[in-house]
Amino acid sequence: MAFTLTNKNVVFVAGLGGIGLDTSKELVKRDLKNLVILDRIENPAAIAELKAINPKVTVTFYPYDVTVPIAETTKLLKTIFAQLKTIDVLINGAGILDDHQIERTIAVNYTGLVNTTTAILDFWDKRKGGPGGIICNIGSVTGFNAIYQVPVYSGTKAAVVNFTSSLAKLAPITGVTAYTVNPGITRTTLVHKFNSWLDVEPQVAEKLLAHPTQPSLACAQNFVKAIELNQNGAIWKL
């Protein structure tokens, strides 16, 4: 079902990263009512740039680390809901690529996404009188075509795809629809230098970038198209 972003409230976790920031720029062009960015590191210059692109959109920043306990996430969301009254779309975009950091990779890429999703269901779940909502989870093409030298990262992205597909099937119960956007190799700082699992391939970044790549702007433009197409259960490959 097609979806207009005009006058909507969007919460974007990790909306200041490489793909995230370009996607945020595309989102504000759609005349949102509010764009709320939750990110670990504040970037006042980027926030100012987003506000300048479309002054009609209210852009707000809250510091947020997806690895915090669910109770902290719920507390933050309560503050945001009190401010906005409604949230239409949640985008879960936090991610790291470093198979040396096994626990953190799983915590950021998968556990944090699950916890943020679980927390917002407190406010959205129609069984609790909530209005429902839309969840857009950022996966990766590695979720179904692994970069085998980084099996931890690839495994987390496969988990995101499966978790989100389950959310989509639960929509008749919860009122919350969901889909994934799965970028291919995108030229961001994430892929310029990273570690393989057990150092099985010291040149993994160089070998990855030898494949066809896309600029983050192209990825961001398709990302927003996917949000506007709004197909529950879709697995978009960007």
PDB file of C-alpha atoms in Angstrom:
ATOM      1  CA  MET A   1       0.000   0.000   0.000  1.00  0.00           C
ATOM      2  CA  ALA A   2       1.581   3.274  -1.123  1.00  0.00           C
ATOM      3  CA  PHE A   3       2.475   5.596   1.716  1.00  0.00           C
ATOM      4  CA  THR A   4       3.028   9.334   1.740  1.00  0.00           C
ATOM      5  CA  LEU A   5       5.685  10.692   4.071  1.00  0.00           C
ATOM      6  CA  THR A   6       4.156  14.157   4.010  1.00  0.00           C
ATOM      7  CA  ASN A   7       3.323  15.381   7.513  1.00  0.00           C
ATOM      8  CA  LYS A   8       4.495  12.103   9.111  1.00  0.00           C
ATOM      9  CA  ASN A   9       6.668  11.572  12.189  1.00  0.00           C
ATOM     10  CA  VAL A  10       9.713   9.394  11.561  1.00  0.00           C
ATOM     11  CA  VAL A  11      12.211   8.113  14.127  1.00  0.00           C
ATOM     12  CA  PHE A  12      15.537   7.124  12.561  1.00  0.00           C
ATOM     13  CA  VAL A  13      18.032   5.132  14.624  1.00  0.00           C
ATOM     14  CA  ALA A  14      21.542   5.864  13.300  1.00  0.00           C
ATOM     15  CA  GLY A  15      20.272   8.524  10.910  1.00  0.00           C
ATOM     16  CA  LEU A  16      23.611  10.340  10.809  1.00  0.00           C
ATOM     17  CA  GLY A  17      25.782   7.520   9.434  1.00  0.00           C
ATOM     18  CA  GLY A  18      26.935   7.157   5.812  1.00  0.00           C
ATOM     19  CA  ILE A  19      23.772   5.780   4.225  1.00  0.00           C
ATOM     20  CA  GLY A  20      21.789   7.142   7.174  1.00  0.00           C
ATOM     21  CA  LEU A  21      22.658  10.788   6.637  1.00  0.00           C
ATOM     22  CA  ASP A  22      21.984  10.692   2.909  1.00  0.00           C
ATOM     23  CA  THR A  23      18.669   8.974   3.626  1.00  0.00           C
ATOM     24  CA  SER A  24      17.794  11.609   6.230  1.00  0.00           C
ATOM     25  CA  LYS A  25      18.437  14.279   3.574  1.00  0.00           C
ATOM     26  CA  GLU A  26      16.043  12.531   1.200  1.00  0.00           C
ATOM     27  CA  LEU A  27      13.433  12.135   3.943  1.00  0.00           C
ATOM     28  CA  VAL A  28      13.290  15.835   4.857  1.00  0.00           C
ATOM     29  CA  LYS A  29      12.670  16.627   1.177  1.00  0.00           C
ATOM     30  CA  ARG A  30       9.394  14.686   1.546  1.00  0.00           C
ATOM     31  CA  ASP A  31       7.904  17.329   3.882  1.00  0.00           C
ATOM     32  CA  LEU A  32       7.823  15.209   7.007  1.00  0.00           C
ATOM     33  CA  LYS A  33       6.311  16.785  10.084  1.00  0.00           C
ATOM     34  CA  ASN A  34       9.112  15.543  12.346  1.00  0.00           C
ATOM     35  CA  LEU A  35      12.367  13.671  11.821  1.00  0.00           C
ATOM     36  CA  VAL A  36      13.755  12.408  15.126  1.00  0.00           C
ATOM     37  CA  ILE A  37      17.306  11.101  14.861  1.00  0.00           C
ATOM     38  CA  LEU A  38      18.659   8.764  17.520  1.00  0.00           C
ATOM     39  CA  ASP A  39      22.400   8.284  17.254  1.00  0.00           C
ATOM     40  CA  ARG A  40      25.365   7.485  19.451  1.00  0.00           C
ATOM     41  CA  ILE A  41      27.414  10.532  18.472  1.00  0.00           C
ATOM     42  CA  GLU A  42      25.974  14.009  18.084  1.00  0.00           C
ATOM     43  CA  ASN A  43      26.750  15.879  14.865  1.00  0.00           C
ATOM     44  CA  PRO A  44      25.399  19.449  15.120  1.00  0.00           C
ATOM     45  CA  ALA A  45      26.647  20.347  11.634  1.00  0.00           C
ATOM     46  CA  ALA A  46      24.695  17.481  10.070  1.00  0.00           C
ATOM     47  CA  ILE A  47      21.546  18.388  12.020  1.00  0.00           C
ATOM     48  CA  ALA A  48      21.888  22.009  10.868  1.00  0.00           C
ATOM     49  CA  GLU A  49      22.291  20.829   7.274  1.00  0.00           C
ATOM     50  CA  LEU A  50      19.114  18.755   7.508  1.00  0.00           C
ATOM     51  CA  LYS A  51      17.178  21.708   8.930  1.00  0.00           C
ATOM     52  CA  ALA A  52      18.465  23.948   6.117  1.00  0.00           C
ATOM     53  CA  ILE A  53      17.354  21.526   3.387  1.00  0.00           C
ATOM     54  CA  ASN A  54      13.722  21.927   4.425  1.00  0.00           C
ATOM     55  CA  PRO A  55      12.978  24.366   7.262  1.00  0.00           C
ATOM     56  CA  LYS A  56       9.348  23.158   7.349  1.00  0.00           C
ATOM     57  CA  VAL A  57      10.493  19.859   8.886  1.00  0.00           C
ATOM     58  CA  THR A  58      11.292  19.777  12.600  1.00  0.00           C
ATOM     59  CA  VAL A  59      14.551  17.842  13.046  1.00  0.00           C
ATOM     60  CA  THR A  60      15.379  16.679  16.572  1.00  0.00           C
ATOM     61  CA  PHE A  61      18.351  14.720  17.923  1.00  0.00           C
ATOM     62  CA  TYR A  62      18.562  12.441  20.961  1.00  0.00           C
ATOM     63  CA  PRO A  63      21.703  10.535  21.972  1.00  0.00           C
ATOM     64  CA  TYR A  64      21.048   6.802  21.840  1.00  0.00           C
ATOM     65  CA  ASP A  65      23.172   3.665  22.016  1.00  0.00           C
ATOM     66  CA  VAL A  66      21.193   0.646  20.811  1.00  0.00           C
ATOM     67  CA  THR A  67      23.045  -1.623  23.242  1.00  0.00           C
ATOM     68  CA  VAL A  68      21.331  -0.120  26.313  1.00  0.00           C
ATOM     69  CA  PRO A  69      18.729  -2.217  28.181  1.00  0.00           C
ATOM     70  CA  ILE A  70      15.159  -2.204  26.857  1.00  0.00           C
ATOM     71  CA  ALA A  71      13.996  -0.195  29.888  1.00  0.00           C
ATOM     72  CA  GLU A  72      16.208   2.733  28.840  1.00  0.00           C
ATOM     73  CA  THR A  73      14.937   2.562  25.265  1.00  0.00           C
ATOM     74  CA  THR A  74      11.337   2.546  26.504  1.00  0.00           C
ATOM     75  CA  LYS A  75      12.060   5.591  28.668  1.00  0.00           C
ATOM     76  CA  LEU A  76      13.486   7.482  25.672  1.00  0.00           C
ATOM     77  CA  LEU A  77      10.557   6.511  23.460  1.00  0.00           C
ATOM     78  CA  LYS A  78       8.128   7.660  26.167  1.00  0.00           C
ATOM     79  CA  THR A  79       9.780  11.096  26.017  1.00  0.00           C
ATOM     80  CA  ILE A  80       9.502  11.173  22.222  1.00  0.00           C
ATOM     81  CA  PHE A  81       5.860  10.033  22.196  1.00  0.00           C
ATOM     82  CA  ALA A  82       5.025  12.661  24.814  1.00  0.00           C
ATOM     83  CA  GLN A  83       6.536  15.293  22.525  1.00  0.00           C
ATOM     84  CA  LEU A  84       5.084  14.138  19.191  1.00  0.00           C
ATOM     85  CA  LYS A  85       1.940  12.238  20.326  1.00  0.00           C
ATOM     86  CA  THR A  86       2.386   9.798  17.411  1.00  0.00           C
ATOM     87  CA  ILE A  87       5.231   8.085  15.580  1.00  0.00           C
ATOM     88  CA  ASP A  88       4.427   6.743  12.133  1.00  0.00           C
ATOM     89  CA  VAL A  89       7.673   5.047  11.100  1.00  0.00           C
ATOM     90  CA  LEU A  90      10.664   3.603  12.971  1.00  0.00           C
ATOM     91  CA  ILE A  91      13.833   3.025  10.957  1.00  0.00           C
ATOM     92  CA  ASN A  92      16.394   0.753  12.634  1.00  0.00           C
ATOM     93  CA  GLY A  93      19.738   1.502  11.013  1.00  0.00           C
ATOM     94  CA  ALA A  94      22.517   0.951  13.549  1.00  0.00           C
ATOM     95  CA  GLY A  95      25.294  -1.295  12.322  1.00  0.00           C
ATOM     96  CA  ILE A  96      29.001  -2.047  12.618  1.00  0.00           C
ATOM     97  CA  LEU A  97      31.290  -4.189  10.476  1.00  0.00           C
ATOM     98  CA  ASP A  98      34.150  -5.668  12.492  1.00  0.00           C
ATOM     99  CA  ASP A  99      34.340  -9.425  13.011  1.00  0.00           C
ATOM    100  CA  HIS A 100      36.999  -8.941  15.690  1.00  0.00           C
ATOM    101  CA  GLN A 101      34.266  -7.430  17.896  1.00  0.00           C
ATOM    102  CA  ILE A 102      31.973 -10.437  17.993  1.00  0.00           C
ATOM    103  CA  GLU A 103      29.770  -9.533  20.969  1.00  0.00           C
ATOM    104  CA  ARG A 104      29.453  -5.879  19.967  1.00  0.00           C
ATOM    105  CA  THR A 105      28.603  -6.743  16.359  1.00  0.00           C
ATOM    106  CA  ILE A 106      25.759  -8.975  17.533  1.00  0.00           C
ATOM    107  CA  ALA A 107      24.664  -6.405  20.134  1.00  0.00           C
ATOM    108  CA  VAL A 108      24.531  -3.479  17.701  1.00  0.00           C
ATOM    109  CA  ASN A 109      23.404  -5.191  14.503  1.00  0.00           C
ATOM    110  CA  TYR A 110      20.842  -7.585  15.919  1.00  0.00           C
ATOM    111  CA  THR A 111      20.115  -7.437  19.657  1.00  0.00           C
ATOM    112  CA  GLY A 112      19.808  -3.641  19.622  1.00  0.00           C
ATOM    113  CA  LEU A 113      17.421  -3.747  16.670  1.00  0.00           C
ATOM    114  CA  VAL A 114      15.275  -6.398  18.369  1.00  0.00           C
ATOM    115  CA  ASN A 115      15.225  -4.447  21.633  1.00  0.00           C
ATOM    116  CA  THR A 116      14.312  -1.127  19.983  1.00  0.00           C
ATOM    117  CA  THR A 117      11.524  -2.872  18.092  1.00  0.00           C
ATOM    118  CA  THR A 118      10.291  -4.608  21.245  1.00  0.00           C
ATOM    119  CA  ALA A 119      10.275  -1.304  23.128  1.00  0.00           C
ATOM    120  CA  ILE A 120       8.189   0.561  20.545  1.00  0.00           C
ATOM    121  CA  LEU A 121       5.612  -2.245  20.526  1.00  0.00           C
ATOM    122  CA  ASP A 122       4.646  -1.047  24.015  1.00  0.00           C
ATOM    123  CA  PHE A 123       3.271   2.073  22.330  1.00  0.00           C
ATOM    124  CA  TRP A 124       2.088   0.642  18.988  1.00  0.00           C
ATOM    125  CA  ASP A 125       0.647  -2.823  19.698  1.00  0.00           C
ATOM    126  CA  LYS A 126      -3.069  -2.790  18.881  1.00  0.00           C
ATOM    127  CA  ARG A 127      -3.654  -5.419  21.611  1.00  0.00           C
ATOM    128  CA  LYS A 128      -2.749  -2.666  24.094  1.00  0.00           C
ATOM    129  CA  GLY A 129      -4.920  -0.094  22.339  1.00  0.00           C
ATOM    130  CA  GLY A 130      -2.036   1.204  20.220  1.00  0.00           C
ATOM    131  CA  PRO A 131      -2.439   2.592  16.701  1.00  0.00           C
ATOM    132  CA  GLY A 132       0.028   0.245  14.981  1.00  0.00           C
ATOM    133  CA  GLY A 133       3.023   1.500  13.047  1.00  0.00           C
ATOM    134  CA  ILE A 134       5.625   0.794  10.383  1.00  0.00           C
ATOM    135  CA  ILE A 135       9.105  -0.627  10.994  1.00  0.00           C
ATOM    136  CA  CYS A 136      11.819  -0.366   8.379  1.00  0.00           C
ATOM    137  CA  ASN A 137      14.883  -2.428   9.275  1.00  0.00           C
ATOM    138  CA  ILE A 138      18.173  -1.977   7.465  1.00  0.00           C
ATOM    139  CA  GLY A 139      19.636  -5.344   6.613  1.00  0.00           C
ATOM    140  CA  SER A 140      22.210  -6.101   3.935  1.00  0.00           C
ATOM    141  CA  VAL A 141      22.507  -8.291   0.862  1.00  0.00           C
ATOM    142  CA  THR A 142      24.931 -10.268   3.044  1.00  0.00           C
ATOM    143  CA  GLY A 143      21.808 -11.458   4.878  1.00  0.00           C
ATOM    144  CA  PHE A 144      21.163 -13.869   1.990  1.00  0.00           C
ATOM    145  CA  ASN A 145      24.542 -13.808   0.194  1.00  0.00           C
ATOM    146  CA  ALA A 146      27.173 -13.828   2.931  1.00  0.00           C
ATOM    147  CA  ILE A 147      30.590 -12.257   2.744  1.00  0.00           C
ATOM    148  CA  TYR A 148      32.023 -15.472   4.129  1.00  0.00           C
ATOM    149  CA  GLN A 149      35.144 -13.775   5.519  1.00  0.00           C
ATOM    150  CA  VAL A 150      32.886 -11.861   7.934  1.00  0.00           C
ATOM    151  CA  PRO A 151      30.471 -14.579   9.060  1.00  0.00           C
ATOM    152  CA  VAL A 152      29.532 -12.778  12.286  1.00  0.00           C
ATOM    153  CA  TYR A 153      28.405  -9.629  10.442  1.00  0.00           C
ATOM    154  CA  SER A 154      26.700 -11.654   7.702  1.00  0.00           C
ATOM    155  CA  GLY A 155      24.975 -13.797  10.328  1.00  0.00           C
ATOM    156  CA  THR A 156      23.543 -10.749  12.093  1.00  0.00           C
ATOM    157  CA  LYS A 157      22.114  -9.469   8.825  1.00  0.00           C
ATOM    158  CA  ALA A 158      20.499 -12.835   8.082  1.00  0.00           C
ATOM    159  CA  ALA A 159      18.971 -12.641  11.560  1.00  0.00           C
ATOM    160  CA  VAL A 160      17.589  -9.153  10.802  1.00  0.00           C
ATOM    161  CA  VAL A 161      15.930 -10.396   7.609  1.00  0.00           C
ATOM    162  CA  ASN A 162      14.307 -13.357   9.390  1.00  0.00           C
ATOM    163  CA  PHE A 163      13.234 -11.333  12.427  1.00  0.00           C
ATOM    164  CA  THR A 164      11.630  -8.719  10.180  1.00  0.00           C
ATOM    165  CA  SER A 165       9.856 -11.326   8.042  1.00  0.00           C
ATOM    166  CA  SER A 166       8.365 -12.714  11.256  1.00  0.00           C
ATOM    167  CA  LEU A 167       7.244  -9.226  12.344  1.00  0.00           C
ATOM    168  CA  ALA A 168       5.466  -8.832   9.001  1.00  0.00           C
ATOM    169  CA  LYS A 169       3.553 -12.086   9.512  1.00  0.00           C
ATOM    170  CA  LEU A 170       2.566 -10.929  13.013  1.00  0.00           C
ATOM    171  CA  ALA A 171       1.046  -7.691  11.668  1.00  0.00           C
ATOM    172  CA  PRO A 172      -2.574  -8.982  11.902  1.00  0.00           C
ATOM    173  CA  ILE A 173      -1.995  -9.516  15.640  1.00  0.00           C
ATOM    174  CA  THR A 174       0.066  -6.400  16.500  1.00  0.00           C
ATOM    175  CA  GLY A 175      -0.988  -3.875  13.858  1.00  0.00           C
ATOM    176  CA  VAL A 176       2.710  -3.246  13.162  1.00  0.00           C
ATOM    177  CA  THR A 177       3.972  -3.853   9.621  1.00  0.00           C
ATOM    178  CA  ALA A 178       7.629  -4.361   8.723  1.00  0.00           C
ATOM    179  CA  TYR A 179      10.057  -4.803   5.836  1.00  0.00           C
ATOM    180  CA  THR A 180      13.808  -4.740   5.232  1.00  0.00           C
ATOM    181  CA  VAL A 181      15.946  -2.625   2.955  1.00  0.00           C
ATOM    182  CA  ASN A 182      19.154  -4.451   2.090  1.00  0.00           C
ATOM    183  CA  PRO A 183      21.939  -2.371   0.555  1.00  0.00           C
ATOM    184  CA  GLY A 184      24.569  -3.901  -1.669  1.00  0.00           C
ATOM    185  CA  ILE A 185      28.178  -2.753  -1.428  1.00  0.00           C
ATOM    186  CA  THR A 186      27.903   0.978  -0.767  1.00  0.00           C
ATOM    187  CA  ARG A 187      30.833   3.371  -0.665  1.00  0.00           C
ATOM    188  CA  THR A 188      30.828   4.440   2.990  1.00  0.00           C
ATOM    189  CA  THR A 189      33.452   4.498   5.736  1.00  0.00           C
ATOM    190  CA  LEU A 190      31.980   1.187   6.951  1.00  0.00           C
ATOM    191  CA  VAL A 191      33.574  -0.779   4.106  1.00  0.00           C
ATOM    192  CA  HIS A 192      36.868   1.071   3.601  1.00  0.00           C
ATOM    193  CA  LYS A 193      38.645  -0.806   6.370  1.00  0.00           C
ATOM    194  CA  PHE A 194      37.361  -3.658   8.506  1.00  0.00           C
ATOM    195  CA  ASN A 195      38.492  -6.882  10.119  1.00  0.00           C
ATOM    196  CA  SER A 196      37.713 -10.414   9.005  1.00  0.00           C
ATOM    197  CA  TRP A 197      36.841 -13.162  11.481  1.00  0.00           C
ATOM    198  CA  LEU A 198      40.038 -14.702  12.923  1.00  0.00           C
ATOM    199  CA  ASP A 199      41.931 -12.700  10.262  1.00  0.00           C
ATOM    200  CA  VAL A 200      41.059 -15.278   7.626  1.00  0.00           C
ATOM    201  CA  GLU A 201      41.411 -12.567   4.957  1.00  0.00           C
ATOM    202  CA  PRO A 202      43.626  -9.576   5.853  1.00  0.00           C
ATOM    203  CA  GLN A 203      42.715  -7.831   2.569  1.00  0.00           C
ATOM    204  CA  VAL A 204      38.949  -8.294   2.941  1.00  0.00           C
ATOM    205  CA  ALA A 205      38.086  -4.599   2.493  1.00  0.00           C
ATOM    206  CA  GLU A 206      40.207  -4.239  -0.637  1.00  0.00           C
ATOM    207  CA  LYS A 207      38.736  -7.401  -2.149  1.00  0.00           C
ATOM    208  CA  LEU A 208      35.188  -6.294  -1.355  1.00  0.00           C
ATOM    209  CA  LEU A 209      35.692  -2.887  -2.972  1.00  0.00           C
ATOM    210  CA  ALA A 210      36.960  -4.575  -6.138  1.00  0.00           C
ATOM    211  CA  HIS A 211      33.320  -5.553  -6.777  1.00  0.00           C
ATOM    212  CA  PRO A 212      30.779  -3.114  -8.260  1.00  0.00           C
ATOM    213  CA  THR A 213      29.742  -0.518  -5.677  1.00  0.00           C
ATOM    214  CA  GLN A 214      27.164   2.251  -5.371  1.00  0.00           C
ATOM    215  CA  PRO A 215      27.341   5.747  -3.866  1.00  0.00           C
ATOM    216  CA  SER A 216      25.389   6.245  -0.657  1.00  0.00           C
ATOM    217  CA  LEU A 217      23.153   8.861  -2.339  1.00  0.00           C
ATOM    218  CA  ALA A 218      21.862   6.324  -4.878  1.00  0.00           C
ATOM    219  CA  CYS A 219      21.219   3.882  -2.061  1.00  0.00           C
ATOM    220  CA  ALA A 220      19.420   6.571  -0.036  1.00  0.00           C
ATOM    221  CA  GLN A 221      17.134   7.530  -2.913  1.00  0.00           C
ATOM    222  CA  ASN A 222      16.040   3.910  -3.378  1.00  0.00           C
ATOM    223  CA  PHE A 223      15.723   3.535   0.388  1.00  0.00           C
ATOM    224  CA  VAL A 224      13.079   6.285   0.516  1.00  0.00           C
ATOM    225  CA  LYS A 225      11.284   4.825  -2.503  1.00  0.00           C
ATOM    226  CA  ALA A 226      10.999   1.551  -0.586  1.00  0.00           C
ATOM    227  CA  ILE A 227       9.496   3.386   2.401  1.00  0.00           C
ATOM    228  CA  GLU A 228       6.948   5.045   0.122  1.00  0.00           C
ATOM    229  CA  LEU A 229       6.026   1.701  -1.487  1.00  0.00           C
ATOM    230  CA  ASN A 230       5.386   0.400   2.053  1.00  0.00           C
ATOM    231  CA  GLN A 231       5.013  -3.319   1.336  1.00  0.00           C
ATOM    232  CA  ASN A 232       4.637  -5.384   4.484  1.00  0.00           C
ATOM    233  CA  GLY A 233       7.108  -8.276   4.441  1.00  0.00           C
ATOM    234  CA  ALA A 234       9.094  -6.929   1.500  1.00  0.00           C
ATOM    235  CA  ILE A 235      12.800  -7.730   1.281  1.00  0.00           C
ATOM    236  CA  TRP A 236      14.170  -4.862  -0.782  1.00  0.00           C
ATOM    237  CA  LYS A 237      17.599  -5.224  -2.390  1.00  0.00           C
ATOM    238  CA  LEU A 238      19.145  -1.819  -2.992  1.00  0.00           C
TER     239      LEU A 238
END
